[in-house]
Short mmCIF file of C-alpha atoms in Angstrom, two decimals:
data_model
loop_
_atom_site.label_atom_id
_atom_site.label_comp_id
_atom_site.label_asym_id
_atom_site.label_seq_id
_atom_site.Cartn_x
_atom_site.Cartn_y
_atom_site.Cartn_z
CA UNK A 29 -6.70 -7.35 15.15
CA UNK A 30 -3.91 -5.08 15.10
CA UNK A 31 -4.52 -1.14 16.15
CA UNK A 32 -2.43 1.38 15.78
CA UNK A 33 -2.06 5.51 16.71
CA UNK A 34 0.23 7.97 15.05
CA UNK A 35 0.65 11.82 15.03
CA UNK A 36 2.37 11.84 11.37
CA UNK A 37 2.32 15.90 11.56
CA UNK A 38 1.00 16.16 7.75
CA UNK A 39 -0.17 13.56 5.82
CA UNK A 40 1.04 15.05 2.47
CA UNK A 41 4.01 15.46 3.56
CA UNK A 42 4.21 11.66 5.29
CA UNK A 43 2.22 9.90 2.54
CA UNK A 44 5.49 7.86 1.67
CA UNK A 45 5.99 6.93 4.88
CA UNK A 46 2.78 6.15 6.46
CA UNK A 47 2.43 3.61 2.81
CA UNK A 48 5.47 1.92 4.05
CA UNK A 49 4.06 1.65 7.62
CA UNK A 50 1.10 -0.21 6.64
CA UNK A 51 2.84 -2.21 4.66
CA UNK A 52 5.50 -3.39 7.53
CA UNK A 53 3.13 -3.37 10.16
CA UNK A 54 0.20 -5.15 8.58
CA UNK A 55 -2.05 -2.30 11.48
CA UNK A 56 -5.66 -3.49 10.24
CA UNK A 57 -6.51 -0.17 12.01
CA UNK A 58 -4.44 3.18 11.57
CA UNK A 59 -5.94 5.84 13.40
CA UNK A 60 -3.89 9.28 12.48
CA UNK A 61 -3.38 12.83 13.97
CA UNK A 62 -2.37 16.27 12.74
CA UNK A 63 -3.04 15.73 8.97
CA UNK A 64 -2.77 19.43 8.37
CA UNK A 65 -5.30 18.96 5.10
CA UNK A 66 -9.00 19.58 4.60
CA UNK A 67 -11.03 16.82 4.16
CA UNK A 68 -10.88 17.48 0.25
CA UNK A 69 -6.90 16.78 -0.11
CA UNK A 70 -6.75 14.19 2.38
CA UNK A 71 -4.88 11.01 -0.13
CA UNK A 72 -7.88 8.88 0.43
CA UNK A 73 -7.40 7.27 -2.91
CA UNK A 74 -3.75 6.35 -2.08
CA UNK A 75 -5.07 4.38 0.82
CA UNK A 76 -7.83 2.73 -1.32
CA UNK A 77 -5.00 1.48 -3.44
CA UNK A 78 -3.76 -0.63 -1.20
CA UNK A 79 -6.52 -1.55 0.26
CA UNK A 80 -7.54 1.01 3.16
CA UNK A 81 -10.70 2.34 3.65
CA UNK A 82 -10.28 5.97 5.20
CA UNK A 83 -12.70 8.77 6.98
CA UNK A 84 -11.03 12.28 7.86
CA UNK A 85 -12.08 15.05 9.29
CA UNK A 86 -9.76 18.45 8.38
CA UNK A 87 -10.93 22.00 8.08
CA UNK A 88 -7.50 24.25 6.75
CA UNK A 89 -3.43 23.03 7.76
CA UNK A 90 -3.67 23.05 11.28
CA UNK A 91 -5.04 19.61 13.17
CA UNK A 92 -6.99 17.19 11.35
CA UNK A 93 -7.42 13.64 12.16
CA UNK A 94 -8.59 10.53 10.12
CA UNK A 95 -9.13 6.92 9.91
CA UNK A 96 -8.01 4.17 8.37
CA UNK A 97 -9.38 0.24 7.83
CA UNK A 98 -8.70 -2.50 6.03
CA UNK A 99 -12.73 -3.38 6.95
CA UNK A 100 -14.91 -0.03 5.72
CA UNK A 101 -15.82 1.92 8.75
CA UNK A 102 -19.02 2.39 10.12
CA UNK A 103 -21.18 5.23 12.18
CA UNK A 104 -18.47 7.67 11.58
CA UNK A 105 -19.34 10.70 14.09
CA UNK A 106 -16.61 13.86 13.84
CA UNK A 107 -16.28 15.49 17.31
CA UNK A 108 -18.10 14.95 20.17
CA UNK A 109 -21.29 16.48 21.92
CA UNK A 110 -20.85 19.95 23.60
CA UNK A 111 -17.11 19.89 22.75
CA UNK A 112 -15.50 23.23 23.74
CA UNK A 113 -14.81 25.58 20.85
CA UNK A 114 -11.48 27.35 20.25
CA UNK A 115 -12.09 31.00 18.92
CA UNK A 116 -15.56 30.14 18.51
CA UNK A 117 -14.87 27.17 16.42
CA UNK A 118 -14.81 23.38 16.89
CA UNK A 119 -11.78 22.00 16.03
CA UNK A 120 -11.49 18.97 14.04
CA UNK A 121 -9.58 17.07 16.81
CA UNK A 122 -11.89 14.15 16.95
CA UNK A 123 -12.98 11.36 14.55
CA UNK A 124 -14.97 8.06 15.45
CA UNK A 125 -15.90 5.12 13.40
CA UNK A 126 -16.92 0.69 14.20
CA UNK A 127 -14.01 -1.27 12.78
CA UNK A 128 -14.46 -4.57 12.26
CA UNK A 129 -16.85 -4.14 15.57
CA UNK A 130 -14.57 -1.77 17.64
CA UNK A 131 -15.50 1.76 18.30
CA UNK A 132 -12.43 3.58 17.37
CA UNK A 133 -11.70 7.29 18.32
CA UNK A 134 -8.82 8.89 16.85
CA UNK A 135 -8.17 12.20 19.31
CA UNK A 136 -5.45 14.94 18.96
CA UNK A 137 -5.95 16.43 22.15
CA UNK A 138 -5.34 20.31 22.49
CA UNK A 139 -1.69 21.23 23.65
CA UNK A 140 -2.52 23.90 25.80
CA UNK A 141 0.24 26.02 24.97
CA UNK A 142 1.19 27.60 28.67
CA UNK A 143 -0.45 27.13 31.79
CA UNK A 144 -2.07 30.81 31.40
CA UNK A 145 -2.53 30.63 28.24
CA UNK A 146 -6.34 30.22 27.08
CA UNK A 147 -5.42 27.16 25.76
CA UNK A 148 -4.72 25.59 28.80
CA UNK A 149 -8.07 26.12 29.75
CA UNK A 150 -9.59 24.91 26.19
CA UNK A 151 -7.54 21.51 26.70
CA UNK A 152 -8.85 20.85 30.49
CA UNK A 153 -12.53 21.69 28.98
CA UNK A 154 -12.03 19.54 26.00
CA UNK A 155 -10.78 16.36 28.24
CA UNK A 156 -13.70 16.83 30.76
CA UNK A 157 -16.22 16.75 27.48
CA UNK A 158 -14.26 13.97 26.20
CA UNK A 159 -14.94 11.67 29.32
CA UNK A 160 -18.61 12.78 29.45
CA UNK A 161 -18.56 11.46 25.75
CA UNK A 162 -16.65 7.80 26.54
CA UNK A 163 -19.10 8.16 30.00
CA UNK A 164 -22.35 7.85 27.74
CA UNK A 165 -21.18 5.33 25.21
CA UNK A 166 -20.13 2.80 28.05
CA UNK A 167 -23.88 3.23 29.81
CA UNK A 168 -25.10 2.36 26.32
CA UNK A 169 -23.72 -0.81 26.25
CA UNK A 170 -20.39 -0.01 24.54
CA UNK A 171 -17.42 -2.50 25.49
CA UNK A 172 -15.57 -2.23 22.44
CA UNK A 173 -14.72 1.57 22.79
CA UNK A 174 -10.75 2.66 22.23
CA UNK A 175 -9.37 6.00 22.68
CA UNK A 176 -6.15 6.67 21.26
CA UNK A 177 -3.79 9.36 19.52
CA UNK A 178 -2.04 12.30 20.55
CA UNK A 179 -2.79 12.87 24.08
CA UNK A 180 -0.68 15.75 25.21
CA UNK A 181 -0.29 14.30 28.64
CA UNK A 182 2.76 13.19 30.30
CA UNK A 183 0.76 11.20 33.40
CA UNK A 184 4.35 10.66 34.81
CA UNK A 185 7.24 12.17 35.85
CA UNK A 186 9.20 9.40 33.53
CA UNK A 187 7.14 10.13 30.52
CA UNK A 188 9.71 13.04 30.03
CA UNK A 189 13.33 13.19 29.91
CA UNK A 190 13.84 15.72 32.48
CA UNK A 191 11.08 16.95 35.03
CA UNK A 192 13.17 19.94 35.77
CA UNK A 193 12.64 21.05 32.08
CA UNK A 194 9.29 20.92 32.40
CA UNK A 195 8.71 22.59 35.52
CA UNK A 196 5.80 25.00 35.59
CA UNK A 197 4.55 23.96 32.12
CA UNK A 198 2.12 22.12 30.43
CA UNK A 199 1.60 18.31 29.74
CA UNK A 200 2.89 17.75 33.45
CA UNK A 201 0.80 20.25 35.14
CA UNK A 202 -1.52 18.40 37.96
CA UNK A 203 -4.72 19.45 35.87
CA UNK A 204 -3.99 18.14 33.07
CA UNK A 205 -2.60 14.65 34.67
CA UNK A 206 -6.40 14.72 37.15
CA UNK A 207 -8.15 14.94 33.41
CA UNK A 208 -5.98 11.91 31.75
CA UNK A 209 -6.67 9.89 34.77
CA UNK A 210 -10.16 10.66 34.74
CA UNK A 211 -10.69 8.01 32.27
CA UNK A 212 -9.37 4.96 34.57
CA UNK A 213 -12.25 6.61 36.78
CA UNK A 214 -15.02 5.35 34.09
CA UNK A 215 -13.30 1.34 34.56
CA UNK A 216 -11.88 2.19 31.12
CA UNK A 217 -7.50 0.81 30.83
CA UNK A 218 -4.58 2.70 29.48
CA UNK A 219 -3.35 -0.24 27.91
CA UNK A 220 0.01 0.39 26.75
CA UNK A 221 1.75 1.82 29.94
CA UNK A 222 2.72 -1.44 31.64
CA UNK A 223 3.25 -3.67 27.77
CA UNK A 224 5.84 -1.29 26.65
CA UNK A 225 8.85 1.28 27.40
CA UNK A 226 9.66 4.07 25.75
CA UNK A 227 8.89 7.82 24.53
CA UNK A 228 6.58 8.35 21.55
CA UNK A 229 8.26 12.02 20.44
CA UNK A 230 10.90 14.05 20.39
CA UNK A 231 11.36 17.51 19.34
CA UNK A 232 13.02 18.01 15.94
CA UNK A 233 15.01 21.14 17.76
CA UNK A 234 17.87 20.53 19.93
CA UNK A 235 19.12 17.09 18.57
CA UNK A 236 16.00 15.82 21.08
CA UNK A 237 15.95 12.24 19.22
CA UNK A 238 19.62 11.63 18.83
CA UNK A 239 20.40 12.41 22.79
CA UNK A 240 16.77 10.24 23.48
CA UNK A 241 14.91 13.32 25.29
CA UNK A 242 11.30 12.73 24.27
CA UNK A 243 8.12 12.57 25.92
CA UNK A 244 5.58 9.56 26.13
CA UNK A 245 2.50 11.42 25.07
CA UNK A 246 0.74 8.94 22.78
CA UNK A 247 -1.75 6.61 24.43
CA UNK A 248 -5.02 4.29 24.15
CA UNK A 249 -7.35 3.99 26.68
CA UNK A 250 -10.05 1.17 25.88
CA UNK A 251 -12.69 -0.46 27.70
CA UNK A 252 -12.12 -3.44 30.30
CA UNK A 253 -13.00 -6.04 27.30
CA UNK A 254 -10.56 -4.65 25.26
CA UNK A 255 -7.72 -4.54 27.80
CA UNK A 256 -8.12 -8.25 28.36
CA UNK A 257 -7.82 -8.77 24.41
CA UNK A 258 -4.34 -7.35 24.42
CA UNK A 259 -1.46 -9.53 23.44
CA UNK A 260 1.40 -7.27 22.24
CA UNK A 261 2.08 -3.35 22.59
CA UNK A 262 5.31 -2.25 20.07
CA UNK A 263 6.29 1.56 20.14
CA UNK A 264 7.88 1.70 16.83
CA UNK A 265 11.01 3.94 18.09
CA UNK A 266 12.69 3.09 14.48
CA UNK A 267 9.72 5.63 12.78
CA UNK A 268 11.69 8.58 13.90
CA UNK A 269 14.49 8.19 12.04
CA UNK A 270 15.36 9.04 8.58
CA UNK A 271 14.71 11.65 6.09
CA UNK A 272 11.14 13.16 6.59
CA UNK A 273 10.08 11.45 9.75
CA UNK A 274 7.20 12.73 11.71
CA UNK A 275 8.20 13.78 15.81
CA UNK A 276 5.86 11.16 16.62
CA UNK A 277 6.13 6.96 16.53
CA UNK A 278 3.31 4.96 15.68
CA UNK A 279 1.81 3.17 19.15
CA UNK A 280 0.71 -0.61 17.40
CA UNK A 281 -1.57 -2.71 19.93
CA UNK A 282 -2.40 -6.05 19.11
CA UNK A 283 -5.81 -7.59 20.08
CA UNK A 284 -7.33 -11.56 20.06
CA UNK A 285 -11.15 -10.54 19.59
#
């Protein structure tokens, strides 16, 4: 079973390009962030043409996240209980459905925006509710469960190009690295860290992708089962380039279930 994450920063704007992904990659699962569309305009039926069942969740052009499946998805649950609201409203930032018998959660995790920035706060609260979520589905029995998408967390110092950049700002901050780690805490496995290299975005200012000055900020954390069904991790570093290419790569993970 092959699994893949991508922040394609608009779906309307990426349709093209997320077609010819599924295409090349053959991902029996795509689970997307940032599709800047409510649920109504989300291209559903161009998945459905070729073969892609898809669940979104999307409320005006900011956020959004969605689903896609070549099997057709089950139990799909938007957001998460007692997740933290963001000027009194809960932002579509979460979307979960059974694939072919894995729990998938697609997550585009709040950036935080500046370390005293309300923000900041909102993303530490969100990541805490998160891991009370994954906390309850693996004491129900759950040992197919896989987090993955936009994190916003650089967990180490060589996730980014240059710590000195980031100094005193968020995505490195100690905070937010306790609340990524958090997860391992739960016996849930990053699983893509140690199966392949490389950044998953680069700013479109500053020539970021042409001088390789990106961040790895793209992840999946899945239960112990899962990590021992892993056979290949690819970071799809050729995504970025071209006309029209999102600042994120797709993450692909390959699985023997």
């Amino acid at each position: 079973m092959r699994i893949a994450t991508w922040n394609v920063n608009s779906i309307r704007a990426r349709l093209d390009r997320v077609l010819a992904f599924l295409d090349r990659s053959e991902a029996d699962v795509l689970a997307i962030q940032e599709t800047k569309c409510k649920e109504e305009v989300f291209p559903a039926d161009a998945f459905a043409e070729v073969g892609y069942y898809s669940c979104a969740a999307g409320i005006s052009q900011w956020n959004g996240v969605a689903i896609l499946s070549r099997s057709e998805p089950q139990d799909v649950q938007v957001s998460f209980p007692n997740c933290p609201t963001f000027k009194d409203k809960v932002e579509p930032r979460a979307i979960f459905a059974t694939c072919a018998g894995v729990r998938i959660g697609s997550l585009y995790v709040p950036h935080g925006r500046a370390l005293d920035d309300p923000h900041y706060q909102y993303k530490l609260d969100w990541l805490a509710r998160l891991k009370d979520f994954a906390s309850a589905q693996l004491e129900s029995g759950q040992d197919r469960l896989a987090l993955m998408g936009d994190w916003n967390v650089a967990p180490e110092d060589k996730d980014v190009w240059d710590m000195e950049v980031f100094k005193d700002s968020t995505h490195v901050s100690a905070p937010e690295r306790e609340a990524f780690a958090a997860f391992s805490d739960l016996g849930m496995v990053e699983v893509t860290r140690d199966r392949a290299e490389g950044y998953t975005y680069w700013d479109y200012r500053r020539l970021r992708f042409p001088k390789n000055e990106g961040m790895r900020i793209d992840w999946m954390y899945a239960t112990a089962a899962l990590d021992k069904a892993v056979t290949n991790v690819q970071i799809d570093r050729e995504e970025r380039k071209g006309k029209g290419a999102s600042d994120h790569v797709p993450v692909i993970v390959d699985f023997d279930l």
